[in-house]
Amino acid sequence: MTRYMPISIALLLAGTSITAAAQTPPPPPPAEAKTQAEPYVTAAGRSDLYEINSSQVVLEKSQNPAIRRYADMMIKHHQKTTAATLAAATKAGLTPPPPALDPGATASINELQLASAGDVDRLYLAQQVPAHRAALDLHQSYGSGGDQAPLRATAKKAVPIVRQHLAEAERMQQGAGGGM
């Protein structure tokens, strides 16, 4: 019986590390969102809504002042980019529906809600980095090749904001001054 003990402990530890490492970044936008107005507006709205909702969860759970400042900034900035995108869509003659989360973004938010206070900061940043990389790609692509001029202009204006968010998330993820 004792010869199986190391295997049991190893399996237990392996299961623990898998659970602790689990994370669900929101899925990237579809390819057509990089060039077509309606999919772009939907993807940008979905991305912003994920950022707002995930950041609200983190504000409720995190005790880290740097993470809390970042989450607060995410909410404010993404509310503004949503408003700008919807205004540009209207100017382009579209009637976009209100932003809605997809199942992948919902799973990411649920993961944050279920995370322990000790894990929420790490998990949040682990989601923020790929989410902002995907958003940066979306806005850069649509800004350079999108089919509606008002939305191209809005996408171009979003690029430096998303770059700032990504750089800050990466910096905090690496522990440089983020208090982590």
PDB file of C-alpha atoms in Angstrom:
ATOM      1  CA  MET A   1       0.000   0.000   0.000  1.00  0.00           C
ATOM      2  CA  THR A   2       2.789   2.456   0.767  1.00  0.00           C
ATOM      3  CA  ARG A   3       4.353   1.979  -2.641  1.00  0.00           C
ATOM      4  CA  TYR A   4       1.241   3.547  -4.179  1.00  0.00           C
ATOM      5  CA  MET A   5       1.337   6.537  -1.856  1.00  0.00           C
ATOM      6  CA  PRO A   6       3.856   8.563  -3.974  1.00  0.00           C
ATOM      7  CA  ILE A   7       1.732   7.986  -7.070  1.00  0.00           C
ATOM      8  CA  SER A   8      -1.399   9.108  -5.244  1.00  0.00           C
ATOM      9  CA  ILE A   9       0.345  12.214  -3.964  1.00  0.00           C
ATOM     10  CA  ALA A  10       1.723  12.950  -7.431  1.00  0.00           C
ATOM     11  CA  LEU A  11      -1.725  12.588  -8.985  1.00  0.00           C
ATOM     12  CA  LEU A  12      -3.237  14.781  -6.292  1.00  0.00           C
ATOM     13  CA  LEU A  13      -0.596  17.458  -6.819  1.00  0.00           C
ATOM     14  CA  ALA A  14      -0.969  17.260 -10.589  1.00  0.00           C
ATOM     15  CA  GLY A  15      -4.714  17.771 -10.249  1.00  0.00           C
ATOM     16  CA  THR A  16      -4.171  20.721  -7.929  1.00  0.00           C
ATOM     17  CA  SER A  17      -1.765  22.438 -10.293  1.00  0.00           C
ATOM     18  CA  ILE A  18      -4.113  21.940 -13.215  1.00  0.00           C
ATOM     19  CA  THR A  19      -6.968  23.500 -11.269  1.00  0.00           C
ATOM     20  CA  ALA A  20      -4.834  26.388 -10.068  1.00  0.00           C
ATOM     21  CA  ALA A  21      -3.566  27.052 -13.592  1.00  0.00           C
ATOM     22  CA  ALA A  22      -7.007  26.844 -15.200  1.00  0.00           C
ATOM     23  CA  GLN A  23      -8.126  30.034 -16.836  1.00  0.00           C
ATOM     24  CA  THR A  24     -10.517  30.911 -19.551  1.00  0.00           C
ATOM     25  CA  PRO A  25      -9.529  33.952 -21.567  1.00  0.00           C
ATOM     26  CA  PRO A  26     -12.419  35.270 -23.624  1.00  0.00           C
ATOM     27  CA  PRO A  27     -12.330  34.018 -27.212  1.00  0.00           C
ATOM     28  CA  PRO A  28     -10.876  36.198 -29.980  1.00  0.00           C
ATOM     29  CA  PRO A  29     -13.284  37.922 -32.362  1.00  0.00           C
ATOM     30  CA  PRO A  30     -14.210  36.289 -35.666  1.00  0.00           C
ATOM     31  CA  ALA A  31     -12.045  37.098 -38.704  1.00  0.00           C
ATOM     32  CA  GLU A  32     -14.811  39.050 -40.476  1.00  0.00           C
ATOM     33  CA  ALA A  33     -14.888  41.516 -37.546  1.00  0.00           C
ATOM     34  CA  LYS A  34     -11.526  42.823 -38.751  1.00  0.00           C
ATOM     35  CA  THR A  35     -12.994  44.200 -41.993  1.00  0.00           C
ATOM     36  CA  GLN A  36     -16.822  44.265 -41.820  1.00  0.00           C
ATOM     37  CA  ALA A  37     -18.765  46.885 -39.863  1.00  0.00           C
ATOM     38  CA  GLU A  38     -21.497  44.821 -38.218  1.00  0.00           C
ATOM     39  CA  PRO A  39     -19.217  42.021 -36.949  1.00  0.00           C
ATOM     40  CA  TYR A  40     -16.698  44.669 -35.833  1.00  0.00           C
ATOM     41  CA  VAL A  41     -19.290  46.558 -33.786  1.00  0.00           C
ATOM     42  CA  THR A  42     -20.506  43.314 -32.222  1.00  0.00           C
ATOM     43  CA  ALA A  43     -16.964  42.148 -31.401  1.00  0.00           C
ATOM     44  CA  ALA A  44     -15.868  45.525 -30.035  1.00  0.00           C
ATOM     45  CA  GLY A  45     -18.987  45.765 -27.880  1.00  0.00           C
ATOM     46  CA  ARG A  46     -18.544  42.218 -26.622  1.00  0.00           C
ATOM     47  CA  SER A  47     -14.902  42.919 -25.767  1.00  0.00           C
ATOM     48  CA  ASP A  48     -15.780  46.133 -23.925  1.00  0.00           C
ATOM     49  CA  LEU A  49     -18.616  44.462 -22.011  1.00  0.00           C
ATOM     50  CA  TYR A  50     -16.299  41.648 -20.924  1.00  0.00           C
ATOM     51  CA  GLU A  51     -13.763  44.220 -19.701  1.00  0.00           C
ATOM     52  CA  ILE A  52     -16.408  46.141 -17.776  1.00  0.00           C
ATOM     53  CA  ASN A  53     -18.039  43.090 -16.193  1.00  0.00           C
ATOM     54  CA  SER A  54     -14.815  41.272 -15.332  1.00  0.00           C
ATOM     55  CA  SER A  55     -13.414  44.446 -13.798  1.00  0.00           C
ATOM     56  CA  GLN A  56     -16.547  44.936 -11.696  1.00  0.00           C
ATOM     57  CA  VAL A  57     -16.087  41.417 -10.289  1.00  0.00           C
ATOM     58  CA  VAL A  58     -12.461  42.175  -9.479  1.00  0.00           C
ATOM     59  CA  LEU A  59     -13.384  45.422  -7.729  1.00  0.00           C
ATOM     60  CA  GLU A  60     -15.629  43.375  -5.444  1.00  0.00           C
ATOM     61  CA  LYS A  61     -12.965  40.757  -4.675  1.00  0.00           C
ATOM     62  CA  SER A  62      -9.457  42.175  -4.968  1.00  0.00           C
ATOM     63  CA  GLN A  63      -7.618  43.797  -2.086  1.00  0.00           C
ATOM     64  CA  ASN A  64      -4.655  44.829  -4.279  1.00  0.00           C
ATOM     65  CA  PRO A  65      -4.686  48.629  -4.790  1.00  0.00           C
ATOM     66  CA  ALA A  66      -2.890  48.394  -8.176  1.00  0.00           C
ATOM     67  CA  ILE A  67      -5.340  45.799  -9.490  1.00  0.00           C
ATOM     68  CA  ARG A  68      -8.264  47.838  -8.186  1.00  0.00           C
ATOM     69  CA  ARG A  69      -6.971  51.001  -9.943  1.00  0.00           C
ATOM     70  CA  TYR A  70      -6.521  49.023 -13.150  1.00  0.00           C
ATOM     71  CA  ALA A  71     -10.025  47.526 -12.914  1.00  0.00           C
ATOM     72  CA  ASP A  72     -11.522  50.960 -12.274  1.00  0.00           C
ATOM     73  CA  MET A  73      -9.664  52.317 -15.310  1.00  0.00           C
ATOM     74  CA  MET A  74     -10.942  49.388 -17.414  1.00  0.00           C
ATOM     75  CA  ILE A  75     -14.536  50.203 -16.528  1.00  0.00           C
ATOM     76  CA  LYS A  76     -14.206  53.913 -17.306  1.00  0.00           C
ATOM     77  CA  HIS A  77     -12.215  53.501 -20.532  1.00  0.00           C
ATOM     78  CA  HIS A  78     -14.336  50.677 -21.926  1.00  0.00           C
ATOM     79  CA  GLN A  79     -17.567  52.539 -21.223  1.00  0.00           C
ATOM     80  CA  LYS A  80     -16.130  55.391 -23.315  1.00  0.00           C
ATOM     81  CA  THR A  81     -14.952  53.144 -26.159  1.00  0.00           C
ATOM     82  CA  THR A  82     -18.368  51.441 -26.245  1.00  0.00           C
ATOM     83  CA  ALA A  83     -20.102  54.810 -26.528  1.00  0.00           C
ATOM     84  CA  ALA A  84     -17.690  55.934 -29.255  1.00  0.00           C
ATOM     85  CA  THR A  85     -18.169  52.713 -31.245  1.00  0.00           C
ATOM     86  CA  LEU A  86     -21.971  52.889 -30.995  1.00  0.00           C
ATOM     87  CA  ALA A  87     -21.935  56.549 -32.075  1.00  0.00           C
ATOM     88  CA  ALA A  88     -19.691  55.722 -35.043  1.00  0.00           C
ATOM     89  CA  ALA A  89     -21.920  52.795 -35.985  1.00  0.00           C
ATOM     90  CA  THR A  90     -24.952  55.085 -35.993  1.00  0.00           C
ATOM     91  CA  LYS A  91     -23.025  57.592 -38.117  1.00  0.00           C
ATOM     92  CA  ALA A  92     -22.242  54.727 -40.525  1.00  0.00           C
ATOM     93  CA  GLY A  93     -25.966  53.989 -40.839  1.00  0.00           C
ATOM     94  CA  LEU A  94     -26.029  50.897 -38.620  1.00  0.00           C
ATOM     95  CA  THR A  95     -28.429  50.156 -35.793  1.00  0.00           C
ATOM     96  CA  PRO A  96     -26.301  48.006 -33.525  1.00  0.00           C
ATOM     97  CA  PRO A  97     -27.868  45.939 -30.767  1.00  0.00           C
ATOM     98  CA  PRO A  98     -26.616  46.557 -27.240  1.00  0.00           C
ATOM     99  CA  PRO A  99     -23.361  44.719 -26.475  1.00  0.00           C
ATOM    100  CA  ALA A 100     -23.800  41.158 -25.215  1.00  0.00           C
ATOM    101  CA  LEU A 101     -21.401  38.580 -23.834  1.00  0.00           C
ATOM    102  CA  ASP A 102     -20.736  35.335 -25.654  1.00  0.00           C
ATOM    103  CA  PRO A 103     -20.426  32.012 -23.783  1.00  0.00           C
ATOM    104  CA  GLY A 104     -16.621  32.252 -23.664  1.00  0.00           C
ATOM    105  CA  ALA A 105     -16.606  35.691 -22.037  1.00  0.00           C
ATOM    106  CA  THR A 106     -19.326  34.557 -19.648  1.00  0.00           C
ATOM    107  CA  ALA A 107     -17.161  31.577 -18.662  1.00  0.00           C
ATOM    108  CA  SER A 108     -14.224  33.912 -18.027  1.00  0.00           C
ATOM    109  CA  ILE A 109     -16.330  36.111 -15.770  1.00  0.00           C
ATOM    110  CA  ASN A 110     -17.730  33.083 -13.957  1.00  0.00           C
ATOM    111  CA  GLU A 111     -14.202  31.911 -13.318  1.00  0.00           C
ATOM    112  CA  LEU A 112     -13.405  35.242 -11.694  1.00  0.00           C
ATOM    113  CA  GLN A 113     -16.554  35.077  -9.584  1.00  0.00           C
ATOM    114  CA  LEU A 114     -15.612  31.600  -8.330  1.00  0.00           C
ATOM    115  CA  ALA A 115     -11.941  32.422  -7.741  1.00  0.00           C
ATOM    116  CA  SER A 116     -10.678  32.729  -4.220  1.00  0.00           C
ATOM    117  CA  ALA A 117      -9.543  36.146  -3.031  1.00  0.00           C
ATOM    118  CA  GLY A 118      -5.976  34.839  -3.256  1.00  0.00           C
ATOM    119  CA  ASP A 119      -6.347  33.770  -6.897  1.00  0.00           C
ATOM    120  CA  VAL A 120      -8.539  36.499  -8.362  1.00  0.00           C
ATOM    121  CA  ASP A 121      -5.751  38.984  -9.159  1.00  0.00           C
ATOM    122  CA  ARG A 122      -3.584  36.411 -10.935  1.00  0.00           C
ATOM    123  CA  LEU A 123      -6.565  35.030 -12.841  1.00  0.00           C
ATOM    124  CA  TYR A 124      -7.785  38.497 -13.823  1.00  0.00           C
ATOM    125  CA  LEU A 125      -4.415  39.457 -15.296  1.00  0.00           C
ATOM    126  CA  ALA A 126      -4.109  36.066 -16.989  1.00  0.00           C
ATOM    127  CA  GLN A 127      -7.398  36.886 -18.759  1.00  0.00           C
ATOM    128  CA  GLN A 128      -6.618  40.550 -19.407  1.00  0.00           C
ATOM    129  CA  VAL A 129      -3.427  39.981 -21.373  1.00  0.00           C
ATOM    130  CA  PRO A 130      -4.895  37.723 -24.110  1.00  0.00           C
ATOM    131  CA  ALA A 131      -8.161  39.695 -24.129  1.00  0.00           C
ATOM    132  CA  HIS A 132      -6.277  42.922 -24.810  1.00  0.00           C
ATOM    133  CA  ARG A 133      -4.046  41.290 -27.403  1.00  0.00           C
ATOM    134  CA  ALA A 134      -7.172  40.157 -29.247  1.00  0.00           C
ATOM    135  CA  ALA A 135      -8.772  43.604 -28.873  1.00  0.00           C
ATOM    136  CA  LEU A 136      -5.614  45.297 -30.136  1.00  0.00           C
ATOM    137  CA  ASP A 137      -5.569  43.055 -33.200  1.00  0.00           C
ATOM    138  CA  LEU A 138      -9.279  43.740 -33.800  1.00  0.00           C
ATOM    139  CA  HIS A 139      -8.965  47.531 -33.612  1.00  0.00           C
ATOM    140  CA  GLN A 140      -5.703  47.712 -35.574  1.00  0.00           C
ATOM    141  CA  SER A 141      -7.103  45.476 -38.312  1.00  0.00           C
ATOM    142  CA  TYR A 142     -10.419  47.275 -38.623  1.00  0.00           C
ATOM    143  CA  GLY A 143      -8.697  50.652 -38.351  1.00  0.00           C
ATOM    144  CA  SER A 144      -6.545  49.867 -41.371  1.00  0.00           C
ATOM    145  CA  GLY A 145      -8.945  47.834 -43.517  1.00  0.00           C
ATOM    146  CA  GLY A 146     -12.499  48.260 -42.241  1.00  0.00           C
ATOM    147  CA  ASP A 147     -15.365  48.969 -44.607  1.00  0.00           C
ATOM    148  CA  GLN A 148     -16.884  52.024 -42.828  1.00  0.00           C
ATOM    149  CA  ALA A 149     -14.916  55.265 -42.398  1.00  0.00           C
ATOM    150  CA  PRO A 150     -16.533  56.392 -39.104  1.00  0.00           C
ATOM    151  CA  LEU A 151     -15.790  53.007 -37.526  1.00  0.00           C
ATOM    152  CA  ARG A 152     -12.241  52.964 -38.923  1.00  0.00           C
ATOM    153  CA  ALA A 153     -11.614  56.305 -37.208  1.00  0.00           C
ATOM    154  CA  THR A 154     -13.025  55.017 -33.919  1.00  0.00           C
ATOM    155  CA  ALA A 155     -10.973  51.820 -34.165  1.00  0.00           C
ATOM    156  CA  LYS A 156      -7.812  53.863 -34.722  1.00  0.00           C
ATOM    157  CA  LYS A 157      -8.602  55.954 -31.643  1.00  0.00           C
ATOM    158  CA  ALA A 158      -9.077  52.795 -29.568  1.00  0.00           C
ATOM    159  CA  VAL A 159      -5.634  51.395 -30.468  1.00  0.00           C
ATOM    160  CA  PRO A 160      -3.531  53.538 -28.071  1.00  0.00           C
ATOM    161  CA  ILE A 161      -6.031  52.947 -25.248  1.00  0.00           C
ATOM    162  CA  VAL A 162      -5.888  49.182 -25.716  1.00  0.00           C
ATOM    163  CA  ARG A 163      -2.080  49.308 -25.996  1.00  0.00           C
ATOM    164  CA  GLN A 164      -1.932  51.132 -22.661  1.00  0.00           C
ATOM    165  CA  HIS A 165      -4.207  48.532 -21.047  1.00  0.00           C
ATOM    166  CA  LEU A 166      -2.167  45.644 -22.428  1.00  0.00           C
ATOM    167  CA  ALA A 167       1.158  47.145 -21.326  1.00  0.00           C
ATOM    168  CA  GLU A 168      -0.150  47.763 -17.811  1.00  0.00           C
ATOM    169  CA  ALA A 169      -1.615  44.247 -17.521  1.00  0.00           C
ATOM    170  CA  GLU A 170       1.662  42.712 -18.696  1.00  0.00           C
ATOM    171  CA  ARG A 171       3.629  44.873 -16.278  1.00  0.00           C
ATOM    172  CA  MET A 172       1.452  43.857 -13.331  1.00  0.00           C
ATOM    173  CA  GLN A 173       1.451  40.222 -14.423  1.00  0.00           C
ATOM    174  CA  GLN A 174       5.245  40.265 -14.255  1.00  0.00           C
ATOM    175  CA  GLY A 175       4.991  41.780 -10.771  1.00  0.00           C
ATOM    176  CA  ALA A 176       6.764  45.049 -11.628  1.00  0.00           C
ATOM    177  CA  GLY A 177       5.328  47.463  -9.113  1.00  0.00           C
ATOM    178  CA  GLY A 178       1.878  45.949  -9.123  1.00  0.00           C
ATOM    179  CA  GLY A 179       2.067  44.958  -5.495  1.00  0.00           C
ATOM    180  CA  MET A 180       1.660  41.327  -6.415  1.00  0.00           C
TER     181      MET A 180
END
